[in-house]
Amino acid sequence: MNQTHCKPTFLKIPAQKREKILAVATREFSENGFENTNINLIAKRAGVSVGSIYKYFDTKRELFLTVVQAGIRELERTLEGVYESDKPILSKLESVIRSIQETSRDSALIRLYGGIAAQENASLAREIAHEMESVSAGIYTRLIRQGQERGEIRADIDAGMAAFALDNIFMALQFSYACEYYEERFRVYAGEDILGRDDFVVDQIVRFVKSALQKQEE
Amino acid sequence: MNQTHCKPTFLKIPAQKREKILAVATREFSENGFENTNINLIAKRAGVSVGSIYKYFDTKRELFLTVVQAGIRELERTLEGVYESDKPILSKLESVIRSIQETSRDSALIRLYGGIAAQENASLAREIAHEMESVSAGIYTRLIRQGQERGEIRADIDAGMAAFALDNIFMALQFSYACEYYEERFRVYAGEDILGRDDFVVDQIVRFVKSALQKQEE
Amino acid sequence: MNQTHCKPTFLKIPAQKREKILAVATREFSENGFENTNINLIAKRAGVSVGSIYKYFDTKRELFLTVVQAGIRELERTLEGVYESDKPILSKLESVIRSIQETSRDSALIRLYGGIAAQENASLAREIAHEMESVSAGIYTRLIRQGQERGEIRADIDAGMAAFALDNIFMALQFSYACEYYEERFRVYAGEDILGRDDFVVDQIVRFVKSALQKQEE
Amino acid sequence: MNQTHCKPTFLKIPAQKREKILAVATREFSENGFENTNINLIAKRAGVSVGSIYKYFDTKRELFLTVVQAGIRELERTLEGVYESDKPILSKLESVIRSIQETSRDSALIRLYGGIAAQENASLAREIAHEMESVSAGIYTRLIRQGQERGEIRADIDAGMAAFALDNIFMALQFSYACEYYEERFRVYAGEDILGRDDFVVDQIVRFVKSALQKQEE
DNA sequence: GATGAATGAGGGTTCATTCAT
DNA sequence: GATGAATGAACCCTCATTCAT
């Protein structure tokens, strides 16, 4: 869960250099996918030598994993921010959706996520899954459970499964704002102009999720 | 939507050979992704020459698109089957979920879907999106609308957006039964043994979706 | 010298079909060179099957040689026409130059010649040389000799060598009207607009050749 | 005229390695033509990796152009040497012819020239033409003009056209000592043993050219 | 520790030629 | 004789990784 994928040397170089490498690598991987990303090019664009990259990371794969992990930590911070507030739970959901709309557009990170699941390299996918999902899984599940305790969310549903369903909706929504494929899919479902109707989307998704989770009257 | 990606010659060869090629290609693409799939290997494993493959398809990309489209048509048939029955709408949803459980396990097709969105080749992704989603988008949206007309589904929600949310859940569920990455994610959310608890999953998802869509009492 | 490069079958098919094949092949070879010409494409464009082409010619090479030989015979006819007249010899030269200007522009045949010498396949080149040059060599040499006998051309020069020098000039002139490379070279020597100044070219070349061959006043 | 076709890296490697690569490439291209030359083979024979070749040159085409340009510079040096002497102009011509005889035999370079014009790749041909001919065109034209000024060469002929005719003769003569096809052609014109009668050739060609250019008596 | 030149296996694609119908 | 589908060797080029300096 906390393993690092880089070699110790990477942690000893100036922060600025480290961040430049990660920024360039994130952009390249998210734009081109794992296979089509060229390590030599990343090195050049980050202003370091290939040799150095291989001093910091054993393989292309390790660099990729490091980039993903850095992204996860960023995501974690965003989500935590939303949840730590003390608004009623259902209103937190609205915040999440708005946050997705704001951060996912043009987000290299989300595109990266979209691509991971498809990584031809199955073992790579598995390795990422755990650390990546632990974050949101944990947060969503805790949220649901809290809501159930407070009586704001129905108790007759498994917190994990509800969190799973919720994340299914949110994950696909993220992709819909970040990846061409899902953008197109979103339009097919909701109309050509849906990417410009953010308030409508928030309203509708909240409505859907709210009913799904709310304690049934009576 | 109806364009074919193969050359006419491909349609003229014996059905058995055609299916062998598609079966091998589907397996290879879904196991290795687009980039890591070797056309020469597909040819060898399908028992034809590379030359022949290139007589049937202009490029690797066209073969890939053909494989995807064949999968879409299969998916279409499965979904149509479920929806054409005259069960009450909410019970149809249960059928869909069961159908996902049955067909997604070991499904090269679904893995393929998972991979498409991530295709480094953005234009390829866009090209597939429309024809692929038109199928389920159409079916789900029609279903919701029908439900609204019959009074089984709440009218205060946009049919397209509801269908979108529904498909988000189902799509991710499909991936969860087909791709390593999503399997792992599923376990993180719902427990190590979730892949063996199909009835529980059906029950929980139905419960979630039902509330989400159902007409609110009173 | 008179060997044919095709199989007997080629001579038995309808003349129209035979000529269509040669016409298409000549165009293709002259536009793309030997290596870049695709036999399957020639077949398709000539409206016959590849199988048939290989019934008529053992190899791509044989087809090429046949095309070249057909071209030689055409050239032969043109040249003979010029020389058989009974104009004074030096005025015949003018006719040759004008004939070159008229026939070489857009001439697949000449481009073909230009390419032969460079055929990577050395043996192919040698094979063509004899039959190809015998034509003009014979005519030019006979012409010079005739001129020497008539006293129109200096006797202190070897007829063969003079014919060789003459053909060097004419051959390169032909290429200069037919092939991009030599066109460019021509422009470098004689100015950007030289390809539009035909009379000037005739005048200058005649002037040069005339002095070269003419009996020196004494 | 001064553009290089290689990447900067090529200029930084040891001269010996650079020359080895150019030597091997020149040989391969001149023996097999552009299309039939195998880059991987050049690499192996030059004792470097394919990867390196592609570090030095973007494409096969660029390597070819570099080889040609190197040849042009060599030709330039030879020609300049001949012309810089202060012999009377017509005697310089004799030097050129002797120089052709000496350098063209077994000259990969000249064979290369012979092949360029025929390059299936028309754009490639055009690109080479300018830089290649500028050299000899310039020298020959300057020579003629100088001769005209000095009164050694007739003034009633255009310097560029005379240089063109001259180069036509010399170019074909070069090919006649270097390429199989033109060797054969030479024999057809001047007899089977012509390649062994160098003095005769010099004498005859000088005689031809001299009359062509010389001021007419009286 | 940093560099970046060097490596070479690997893969998409073409096309001359064959041969079963 | 005609057809054209099938074959598969061959080649240009890429890029993850290594290693001498």
mmCIF file of C-alpha atoms in Angstrom, chain A residues 97 201-212, chain B residues 154-158 211-212 216:
data_model
loop_
_atom_site.group_PDB
_atom_site.id
_atom_site.type_symbol
_atom_site.label_atom_id
_atom_site.label_comp_id
_atom_site.label_asym_id
_atom_site.label_seq_id
_atom_site.Cartn_x
_atom_site.Cartn_y
_atom_site.Cartn_z
ATOM 1 C CA ILE A 97 -19.733 15.660 -8.366
ATOM 2 C CA VAL A 201 -25.649 16.924 -14.583
ATOM 3 C CA VAL A 202 -25.155 17.643 -10.908
ATOM 4 C CA ASP A 203 -28.883 17.909 -10.345
ATOM 5 C CA GLN A 204 -29.697 14.690 -12.143
ATOM 6 C CA ILE A 205 -26.936 12.593 -10.645
ATOM 7 C CA VAL A 206 -27.698 13.858 -7.158
ATOM 8 C CA ARG A 207 -31.329 13.041 -7.701
ATOM 9 C CA PHE A 208 -30.447 9.517 -8.805
ATOM 10 C CA VAL A 209 -27.981 8.828 -6.047
ATOM 11 C CA LYS A 210 -30.112 10.430 -3.386
ATOM 12 C CA SER A 211 -33.061 8.166 -4.056
ATOM 13 C CA ALA A 212 -30.749 5.210 -4.259
ATOM 14 C CA ARG B 154 -40.245 8.186 -11.451
ATOM 15 C CA ALA B 155 -40.929 10.897 -13.990
ATOM 16 C CA ASP B 156 -38.835 13.582 -12.313
ATOM 17 C CA ILE B 157 -35.562 12.355 -13.767
ATOM 18 C CA ASP B 158 -34.189 12.665 -17.278
ATOM 19 C CA SER B 211 -34.616 2.970 -5.113
ATOM 20 C CA ALA B 212 -32.820 5.213 -7.513
ATOM 21 C CA GLN B 216 -41.255 7.895 -4.601
#
